[in-house]
Structures are given as structure tokens and as C-alpha cells.
Amino acid sequence: MSALLTAATLGLVPFVALLACIVAHVLVSRALPELPRHHGLVLGALTGLAALAALALPPIGLAAAPGDRVGLGVAWTLTYLSLVYWYVFGFFNLGESSRRIRLLVELRAAGDRGLTRAKILAAYNARMIVDARLGRLLAGGQVVERDGRYFTGKPLMLWGAKALVLLKLVFLGAPSEFARVRSGKR
Amino acid sequence: MRFVAPGLLAFALLIVAHVVIWRARRPAGEYAALAVLGAGVLAVALATFRVIPVPLGSASGWLPQSPLEHITAIGLYAALFLSYVTTYSAVQADSPTMTILLLIERAGAVGCTRAELRARLDDRVLVLPRLDDLVSGKLVRLDQGRYVVTARGTLMIAPHIRFRRWLRMEKGG
């Protein structure tokens, strides 16, 4: 029972490191509101990594045989990095750029009466979405503007977009959700 | 090896099962189905890890044995599962940012204007499908032409609203 309890406690190490990352991110965002958002996230992730090292180094020698210590360290680091990925893209970024979350925010603010489709589209519409995203892409250098026309800039995000198209083909059998709808599948 | 391999192996099994099942028949409640699949694959993997050391003999050195090895494998698998679901959500629904980038790239050397992007990405493409998702996911109900958040929708949105307040950030989207 004691070995199980010790193992369960040690298993929490990457999760506690994630908590440190989130707390650091919140504190940095509140203290430095002008800081670019991705810088705040990087600071949070680095704080969590430092917390992981501080929490893992003392018990790792006792918990694992010398030959296994690297393996345990790698497992905890991989677990922490996966949790940070989830936090950034699966939680923080939902509030930042998810259309479903934004629609829910607008509808919740309307209370029990709700909103008609026209009222929803007055508060949040495709024009606003395109303008906001284009603004972020321009600020990040992924898109550049010349004489009122837009061209691709830094390629990293474009590669990500192409990788997503590949994954759509693997999972959905179509390069976009609308291609599926057009072909009559769902 | 015993700390990393079991979690990675179970995760690889999850990806294969996900692709095979989804290509055969995509379930209606995708995320609930994915959660069930994730738990099922973990249960099968843990049961297999208990059974296969006997036939494998000395080649079973990479399998988890102690409680810490099991818990580390489960923690790694759970974290990889969360990041996988996050990535899959970007696969399931088209991201406006990614679509804009692909449209601009497709325009090539002539580039494209803001008006051209707005014409391609209108409310029928960017907003209404997501509104339909909310209704089909029972997060919003349609009541005499008005969209109203359900209790489930309120439960889902509350942590995001509170967290944005903690961060002192404005509405996203």
C-alpha cells in the first residue's frame, strides 16, 4: 500500500509542474498586460519546466534504479510537455480563438431570452473573424501585405496548415469539413 | 524503457484504432466516443501488459512491473491522449487562420485581397456551422427562432470566462 501511495504521489509530479506553469502564466499576464501573449505562455512553460526539475530531482534517485532514472525523467518530461501542449492549444487557445466558445460567451451574456441568428451575426460575424485572424497573421509575420494584397511570409504555420490537411485526409477522407459536406458524407 | 515504452505503445494503439474506426464509421458524438475509445485502449493495454510477460519470457523487460512504472505509463498515456484530442479538434473543424493561410498560398505570386478572403469566408462558412455544432452538441437550444444556452453550455463556458478574467484578457474569437 505504501509503495502504491508513493508511486501515486510521484506520478503527480508532471501535473504539479503544469499547475506551476498555469499559475506563472496567469501572474505574468496580470503583471505584464502589454507582453505579447506567446511570450507569456513561454515564460509559464519554462517556469513549469523548472518546477518539474525541482520536484523530480530529489526523489528520482530513490524511486528508480540507476539504469532507469533517465527513463523516468524522460517519461515525466514527455508527460509535462504533452500537458503544456493541451493547456496552450486545448484550453487557453480555446478562449483566445475558438468560435464555439465566443458564440457561447455571446449567448450566455444574452441570458434566458437568447439571441436570434441576426443578433448573433451582428455581435460576431465572419468579417470580424477574418479581420482578427489576418491581423494576427500580419503581426506574426506569417502573412505580409504589399500594395493591398496579401502573400505568405514565415512558412512555419503554413506547414502546420498543410499537415492538418494531411490529417484531415487520413481521418475524414477529405481535405476540409466542407469537402465532406459537399460530397454528402458526415 | 519500462517508464516510456508502455505509454507510447498504448498511445500508438489508440491512434490506429481511432483511424480505423473513424474511417469505417464516424460516430455522431465524436468526443464522447473518443473518450470511451481512449479509456478502452488503456484498459486493453494494461491487461495485455499483465498477460504477455509469460510468453515473452526474458524479452518482456520493457513492460511495466512496479506500481510506479504502471502509474508513470498511465500518466504519460493520459497526457498524450489530451494533446491528441486537442490536435484532433483542429482536424475535425476547419480553422479560419489555417484556411486564410492556405487561400493566400493558393493565390501564389498575385496574392489576394482582404475582400477576396471575406468573399470566400462568409458567415455560412465560418459562423453558422459552429452554431449548428453547439445545437447538435446540446450546448445551445433553438427556442422559437432564438438561440439559448443550455445548462450544459453554461457549465462548459464558465471556466473559460473565469479564466479569461484571471488573465485580464478580453473576449477571444
Short mmCIF file of C-alpha atoms in Angstrom, two decimals:
data_model
loop_
_atom_site.label_atom_id
_atom_site.label_comp_id
_atom_site.label_asym_id
_atom_site.label_seq_id
_atom_site.Cartn_x
_atom_site.Cartn_y
_atom_site.Cartn_z
CA MET A 1 0.00 0.00 0.00
CA SER A 2 2.84 2.33 0.93
CA ALA A 3 4.62 1.63 -2.40
CA LEU A 4 1.38 2.37 -4.24
CA LEU A 5 0.89 5.64 -2.35
CA THR A 6 4.48 6.70 -3.05
CA ALA A 7 4.05 5.80 -6.73
CA ALA A 8 0.77 7.73 -6.93
CA THR A 9 2.40 10.78 -5.32
CA LEU A 10 5.38 10.63 -7.68
CA GLY A 11 3.02 10.17 -10.64
CA LEU A 12 1.63 13.63 -9.88
CA VAL A 13 4.99 15.36 -10.45
CA PRO A 14 4.32 16.43 -14.11
CA PHE A 15 0.77 17.52 -13.20
CA VAL A 16 2.04 19.73 -10.35
CA ALA A 17 4.57 21.19 -12.81
CA LEU A 18 1.67 22.01 -15.15
CA LEU A 19 -0.07 23.79 -12.26
CA ALA A 20 3.11 25.86 -11.73
CA CYS A 21 3.10 26.69 -15.47
CA ILE A 22 -0.55 27.87 -15.33
CA VAL A 23 -0.03 29.94 -12.16
CA ALA A 24 3.07 31.58 -13.69
CA HIS A 25 1.16 32.30 -16.92
CA VAL A 26 -1.71 33.95 -15.01
CA LEU A 27 0.68 36.04 -12.89
CA VAL A 28 2.71 37.16 -15.92
CA SER A 29 -0.45 38.05 -17.88
CA ARG A 30 -1.79 40.14 -14.98
CA ALA A 31 1.52 41.83 -14.18
CA LEU A 32 2.60 42.50 -17.78
CA PRO A 33 -0.55 43.01 -19.90
CA GLU A 34 1.45 44.57 -22.75
CA LEU A 35 3.66 41.49 -23.16
CA PRO A 36 2.89 39.53 -26.38
CA ARG A 37 0.71 36.57 -25.44
CA HIS A 38 3.04 33.91 -26.76
CA HIS A 39 5.85 35.34 -24.60
CA GLY A 40 3.65 34.92 -21.51
CA LEU A 41 2.98 31.32 -22.48
CA VAL A 42 6.70 30.61 -22.99
CA LEU A 43 7.51 32.12 -19.57
CA GLY A 44 4.81 29.96 -17.98
CA ALA A 45 6.07 26.81 -19.71
CA LEU A 46 9.67 27.49 -18.64
CA THR A 47 8.56 28.06 -15.04
CA GLY A 48 6.75 24.72 -15.15
CA LEU A 49 9.85 23.04 -16.54
CA ALA A 50 11.93 24.48 -13.69
CA ALA A 51 9.29 23.24 -11.22
CA LEU A 52 9.43 19.78 -12.86
CA ALA A 53 13.20 19.65 -12.41
CA ALA A 54 12.97 20.85 -8.79
CA LEU A 55 10.25 18.33 -7.94
CA ALA A 56 11.75 15.40 -9.85
CA LEU A 57 15.43 15.56 -8.99
CA PRO A 58 15.24 14.82 -5.23
CA PRO A 59 13.01 11.69 -5.38
CA ILE A 60 14.18 10.23 -8.69
CA GLY A 61 17.29 8.65 -7.14
CA LEU A 62 15.20 6.88 -4.52
CA ALA A 63 12.36 5.90 -6.83
CA ALA A 64 14.24 4.26 -9.67
CA ALA A 65 17.34 2.09 -10.11
CA PRO A 66 20.34 3.92 -11.65
CA GLY A 67 19.67 2.46 -15.12
CA ASP A 68 16.03 3.57 -15.02
CA ARG A 69 16.45 7.16 -13.83
CA VAL A 70 16.87 8.59 -17.32
CA GLY A 71 13.78 6.68 -18.48
CA LEU A 72 11.69 8.05 -15.62
CA GLY A 73 12.98 11.58 -16.28
CA VAL A 74 12.14 11.25 -19.98
CA ALA A 75 8.63 9.93 -19.18
CA TRP A 76 7.93 12.83 -16.78
CA THR A 77 9.28 15.40 -19.26
CA LEU A 78 7.20 13.95 -22.12
CA THR A 79 4.13 13.93 -19.86
CA TYR A 80 4.73 17.55 -18.84
CA LEU A 81 5.28 18.73 -22.44
CA SER A 82 2.08 16.97 -23.57
CA LEU A 83 0.16 18.62 -20.72
CA VAL A 84 1.55 22.04 -21.68
CA TYR A 85 0.53 21.42 -25.31
CA TRP A 86 -3.01 20.62 -24.08
CA TYR A 87 -3.07 23.71 -21.85
CA VAL A 88 -1.90 26.07 -24.62
CA PHE A 89 -3.89 24.69 -27.56
CA GLY A 90 -6.71 22.82 -25.84
CA PHE A 91 -7.61 25.29 -23.11
CA PHE A 92 -6.02 28.76 -23.35
CA ASN A 93 -6.31 28.96 -27.13
CA LEU A 94 -9.99 27.94 -27.00
CA GLY A 95 -10.74 31.12 -25.06
CA GLU A 96 -8.47 33.03 -27.42
CA SER A 97 -9.72 31.94 -30.83
CA SER A 98 -12.46 29.31 -30.66
CA ARG A 99 -15.61 30.38 -32.50
CA ARG A 100 -17.77 28.00 -30.46
CA ILE A 101 -16.53 29.46 -27.19
CA ARG A 102 -17.05 33.03 -28.45
CA LEU A 103 -20.61 32.18 -29.56
CA LEU A 104 -21.34 30.65 -26.14
CA VAL A 105 -19.98 33.78 -24.44
CA GLU A 106 -22.30 35.99 -26.51
CA LEU A 107 -25.31 33.74 -25.90
CA ARG A 108 -24.64 33.42 -22.17
CA ALA A 109 -24.45 37.21 -21.89
CA ALA A 110 -27.92 37.38 -23.50
CA GLY A 111 -29.38 35.25 -20.67
CA ASP A 112 -32.60 33.22 -20.86
CA ARG A 113 -34.03 35.19 -23.79
CA GLY A 114 -31.13 34.18 -26.00
CA LEU A 115 -30.41 35.77 -29.38
CA THR A 116 -31.80 35.47 -32.88
CA ARG A 117 -29.43 34.45 -35.66
CA ALA A 118 -29.36 38.05 -36.93
CA LYS A 119 -28.43 39.39 -33.48
CA ILE A 120 -25.69 36.78 -33.13
CA LEU A 121 -24.24 37.72 -36.50
CA ALA A 122 -24.36 41.41 -35.56
CA ALA A 123 -22.25 40.66 -32.46
CA TYR A 124 -19.89 38.15 -34.04
CA ASN A 125 -19.52 37.51 -37.74
CA ALA A 126 -17.20 36.23 -40.47
CA ARG A 127 -15.94 39.73 -41.30
CA MET A 128 -14.72 40.18 -37.70
CA ILE A 129 -13.15 36.73 -37.72
CA VAL A 130 -11.26 37.30 -41.00
CA ASP A 131 -10.05 40.73 -39.86
CA ALA A 132 -8.88 39.44 -36.45
CA ARG A 133 -7.07 36.41 -37.90
CA LEU A 134 -5.48 38.41 -40.68
CA GLY A 135 -4.30 40.94 -38.08
CA ARG A 136 -2.65 38.17 -36.04
CA LEU A 137 -1.03 36.62 -39.12
CA LEU A 138 0.35 40.01 -40.19
CA ALA A 139 1.64 40.74 -36.67
CA GLY A 140 3.32 37.33 -36.53
CA GLY A 141 4.90 37.71 -39.98
CA GLN A 142 3.13 34.60 -41.37
CA VAL A 143 1.44 36.90 -43.91
CA VAL A 144 2.87 40.06 -45.50
CA GLU A 145 1.00 42.87 -47.24
CA ARG A 146 2.19 44.57 -50.45
CA ASP A 147 0.00 47.18 -52.21
CA GLY A 148 -3.18 45.94 -50.54
CA ARG A 149 -2.54 42.30 -51.46
CA TYR A 150 -1.56 39.54 -49.07
CA PHE A 151 1.23 36.99 -49.55
CA THR A 152 2.63 34.20 -47.37
CA GLY A 153 5.53 35.15 -45.08
CA LYS A 154 7.22 32.94 -42.48
CA PRO A 155 6.41 29.37 -43.53
CA LEU A 156 6.14 27.51 -40.18
CA MET A 157 2.39 27.99 -39.68
CA LEU A 158 1.73 27.25 -43.36
CA TRP A 159 3.50 23.90 -42.93
CA GLY A 160 1.25 23.30 -39.89
CA ALA A 161 -1.82 24.07 -42.05
CA LYS A 162 -0.64 21.60 -44.69
CA ALA A 163 0.00 18.95 -42.02
CA LEU A 164 -3.58 19.47 -40.79
CA VAL A 165 -4.89 18.97 -44.33
CA LEU A 166 -3.00 15.66 -44.44
CA LEU A 167 -4.52 14.62 -41.11
CA LYS A 168 -7.99 15.57 -42.40
CA LEU A 169 -7.42 13.27 -45.37
CA VAL A 170 -6.39 10.45 -43.03
CA PHE A 171 -9.24 10.85 -40.51
CA LEU A 172 -12.08 12.34 -42.53
CA GLY A 173 -11.17 11.22 -46.04
CA ALA A 174 -11.45 14.84 -47.25
CA PRO A 175 -9.18 17.91 -47.12
CA SER A 176 -11.78 20.07 -45.35
CA GLU A 177 -15.00 19.70 -43.35
CA PHE A 178 -16.87 21.40 -46.22
CA ALA A 179 -15.50 19.00 -48.82
CA ARG A 180 -17.16 16.22 -46.78
CA VAL A 181 -20.46 18.08 -46.60
CA ARG A 182 -20.38 18.74 -50.35
CA SER A 183 -19.73 15.07 -51.07
CA GLY A 184 -22.77 14.21 -48.92
CA LYS A 185 -20.79 12.43 -46.15
CA ARG A 186 -20.80 13.34 -42.49
CA MET B 1 12.48 1.88 -21.24
CA ARG B 2 9.86 0.50 -18.81
CA PHE B 3 8.76 4.05 -17.95
CA VAL B 4 8.33 5.32 -21.51
CA ALA B 5 7.57 2.41 -23.86
CA PRO B 6 4.26 1.18 -22.36
CA GLY B 7 2.63 4.64 -22.52
CA LEU B 8 3.88 5.23 -26.07
CA LEU B 9 2.78 1.78 -27.20
CA ALA B 10 -0.75 2.24 -25.78
CA PHE B 11 -0.92 5.68 -27.45
CA ALA B 12 0.14 4.22 -30.83
CA LEU B 13 -2.61 1.60 -30.43
CA LEU B 14 -5.12 4.40 -29.76
CA ILE B 15 -4.15 6.24 -32.96
CA VAL B 16 -4.50 3.09 -35.08
CA ALA B 17 -7.89 2.21 -33.52
CA HIS B 18 -9.09 5.79 -33.97
CA VAL B 19 -8.16 5.96 -37.67
CA VAL B 20 -9.62 2.53 -38.45
CA ILE B 21 -12.92 3.13 -36.61
CA TRP B 22 -13.42 6.72 -37.82
CA ARG B 23 -12.71 5.82 -41.43
CA ALA B 24 -15.20 2.95 -41.23
CA ARG B 25 -17.93 4.96 -39.50
CA ARG B 26 -17.53 8.35 -37.85
CA PRO B 27 -19.61 8.38 -34.61
CA ALA B 28 -22.14 11.17 -34.02
CA GLY B 29 -20.84 12.27 -30.59
CA GLU B 30 -17.19 12.29 -31.65
CA TYR B 31 -15.55 13.50 -28.46
CA ALA B 32 -17.56 11.23 -26.14
CA ALA B 33 -16.73 8.31 -28.44
CA LEU B 34 -13.05 9.28 -28.44
CA ALA B 35 -13.05 9.39 -24.61
CA VAL B 36 -14.60 5.91 -24.47
CA LEU B 37 -12.06 4.66 -27.02
CA GLY B 38 -9.20 6.22 -25.03
CA ALA B 39 -10.31 4.51 -21.79
CA GLY B 40 -10.90 1.21 -23.61
CA VAL B 41 -7.48 1.17 -25.24
CA LEU B 42 -5.82 1.90 -21.87
CA ALA B 43 -7.73 -0.95 -20.21
CA VAL B 44 -6.80 -3.37 -23.02
CA ALA B 45 -3.14 -2.25 -22.92
CA LEU B 46 -2.87 -2.66 -19.13
CA ALA B 47 -4.49 -6.10 -19.28
CA THR B 48 -2.12 -7.13 -22.11
CA PHE B 49 0.91 -5.88 -20.16
CA ARG B 50 -0.08 -8.28 -17.33
CA VAL B 51 -0.56 -11.28 -19.60
CA ILE B 52 2.25 -11.13 -22.17
CA PRO B 53 5.32 -11.38 -19.89
CA VAL B 54 4.70 -15.14 -19.66
CA PRO B 55 5.02 -15.96 -23.41
CA LEU B 56 7.64 -13.23 -23.97
CA GLY B 57 9.92 -14.53 -21.18
CA SER B 58 13.18 -12.55 -20.93
CA ALA B 59 12.11 -10.26 -23.81
CA SER B 60 9.49 -8.66 -21.55
CA GLY B 61 11.97 -6.35 -19.83
CA TRP B 62 10.35 -3.22 -21.27
CA LEU B 63 6.96 -3.97 -19.70
CA PRO B 64 5.83 -2.15 -16.53
CA GLN B 65 6.18 -4.15 -13.32
CA SER B 66 6.24 -1.87 -10.26
CA PRO B 67 3.37 0.47 -9.21
CA LEU B 68 5.50 3.50 -10.20
CA GLU B 69 6.07 2.09 -13.70
CA HIS B 70 2.34 1.49 -14.14
CA ILE B 71 1.36 4.93 -12.84
CA THR B 72 4.00 6.66 -14.98
CA ALA B 73 2.72 4.80 -18.06
CA ILE B 74 -0.88 5.81 -17.27
CA GLY B 75 0.14 9.45 -16.67
CA LEU B 76 2.08 9.60 -19.95
CA TYR B 77 -0.80 7.99 -21.86
CA ALA B 78 -3.34 10.38 -20.30
CA ALA B 79 -1.24 13.44 -21.20
CA LEU B 80 -0.67 12.20 -24.76
CA PHE B 81 -4.41 11.48 -25.06
CA LEU B 82 -5.27 15.07 -24.03
CA SER B 83 -2.84 16.54 -26.56
CA TYR B 84 -4.17 14.13 -29.20
CA VAL B 85 -7.79 15.21 -28.63
CA THR B 86 -6.63 18.82 -28.86
CA THR B 87 -4.98 18.14 -32.24
CA TYR B 88 -7.99 16.19 -33.45
CA SER B 89 -10.31 19.13 -32.74
CA ALA B 90 -8.26 21.12 -35.27
CA VAL B 91 -8.68 18.27 -37.75
CA GLN B 92 -12.42 17.95 -37.23
CA ALA B 93 -13.31 21.64 -37.81
CA ASP B 94 -11.53 23.90 -40.31
CA SER B 95 -9.53 26.66 -38.61
CA PRO B 96 -10.13 30.11 -40.16
CA THR B 97 -6.46 31.04 -39.63
CA MET B 98 -5.23 27.94 -41.43
CA THR B 99 -7.82 28.38 -44.19
CA ILE B 100 -6.72 32.00 -44.74
CA LEU B 101 -3.08 30.89 -44.97
CA LEU B 102 -3.92 28.16 -47.49
CA LEU B 103 -6.03 30.54 -49.59
CA ILE B 104 -3.22 33.10 -49.68
CA GLU B 105 -0.71 30.41 -50.61
CA ARG B 106 -3.01 29.12 -53.35
CA ALA B 107 -3.22 32.64 -54.80
CA GLY B 108 0.53 32.40 -55.48
CA ALA B 109 2.51 35.30 -56.91
CA VAL B 110 -0.56 37.55 -57.41
CA GLY B 111 -1.57 37.27 -53.74
CA CYS B 112 -5.11 38.05 -52.64
CA THR B 113 -7.02 40.98 -51.19
CA ARG B 114 -8.98 41.25 -47.95
CA ALA B 115 -12.20 41.50 -49.99
CA GLU B 116 -11.41 38.21 -51.76
CA LEU B 117 -10.80 36.50 -48.42
CA ARG B 118 -14.04 37.91 -46.99
CA ALA B 119 -15.96 36.69 -50.04
CA ARG B 120 -14.62 33.14 -49.65
CA LEU B 121 -15.02 33.03 -45.87
CA ASP B 122 -18.51 34.30 -45.10
CA ASP B 123 -20.90 33.58 -42.22
CA ARG B 124 -22.11 30.36 -43.88
CA VAL B 125 -18.54 29.03 -43.74
CA LEU B 126 -17.19 30.47 -40.50
CA VAL B 127 -20.08 31.04 -38.08
CA LEU B 128 -23.22 29.07 -38.90
CA PRO B 129 -21.60 25.57 -38.91
CA ARG B 130 -20.22 26.27 -35.42
CA LEU B 131 -23.64 27.46 -34.25
CA ASP B 132 -25.10 24.19 -35.60
CA ASP B 133 -22.37 22.28 -33.68
CA LEU B 134 -23.48 23.97 -30.46
CA VAL B 135 -27.11 22.97 -31.07
CA SER B 136 -26.28 19.37 -32.04
CA GLY B 137 -23.96 19.11 -29.00
CA LYS B 138 -26.89 20.31 -26.79
CA LEU B 139 -24.84 23.27 -25.54
CA VAL B 140 -27.42 25.62 -27.08
CA ARG B 141 -31.13 25.08 -27.82
CA LEU B 142 -33.17 26.73 -30.54
CA ASP B 143 -36.32 28.16 -28.94
CA GLN B 144 -38.79 29.87 -31.33
CA GLY B 145 -36.03 31.26 -33.52
CA ARG B 146 -33.83 32.28 -30.59
CA TYR B 147 -30.61 30.52 -29.58
CA VAL B 148 -30.43 29.98 -25.80
CA VAL B 149 -27.53 28.49 -23.82
CA THR B 150 -28.42 25.25 -22.00
CA ALA B 151 -27.21 24.28 -18.51
CA ARG B 152 -24.59 22.11 -20.20
CA GLY B 153 -23.39 25.07 -22.27
CA THR B 154 -23.18 27.26 -19.18
CA LEU B 155 -21.17 24.56 -17.41
CA MET B 156 -18.77 24.38 -20.34
CA ILE B 157 -18.27 28.11 -20.79
CA ALA B 158 -17.96 29.12 -17.10
CA PRO B 159 -14.30 28.02 -16.62
CA HIS B 160 -13.26 29.84 -19.81
CA ILE B 161 -14.97 33.09 -18.77
CA ARG B 162 -13.47 32.90 -15.28
CA PHE B 163 -10.00 32.05 -16.62
CA ARG B 164 -10.05 34.96 -19.12
CA ARG B 165 -10.96 37.22 -16.18
CA TRP B 166 -7.99 35.90 -14.19
CA LEU B 167 -5.74 36.59 -17.17
CA ARG B 168 -7.34 40.05 -17.54
CA MET B 169 -7.92 39.37 -21.22
CA GLU B 170 -10.83 40.47 -23.39
CA LYS B 171 -13.25 38.18 -25.27
CA GLY B 172 -11.49 35.96 -27.79
CA GLY B 173 -12.68 34.59 -31.11
#
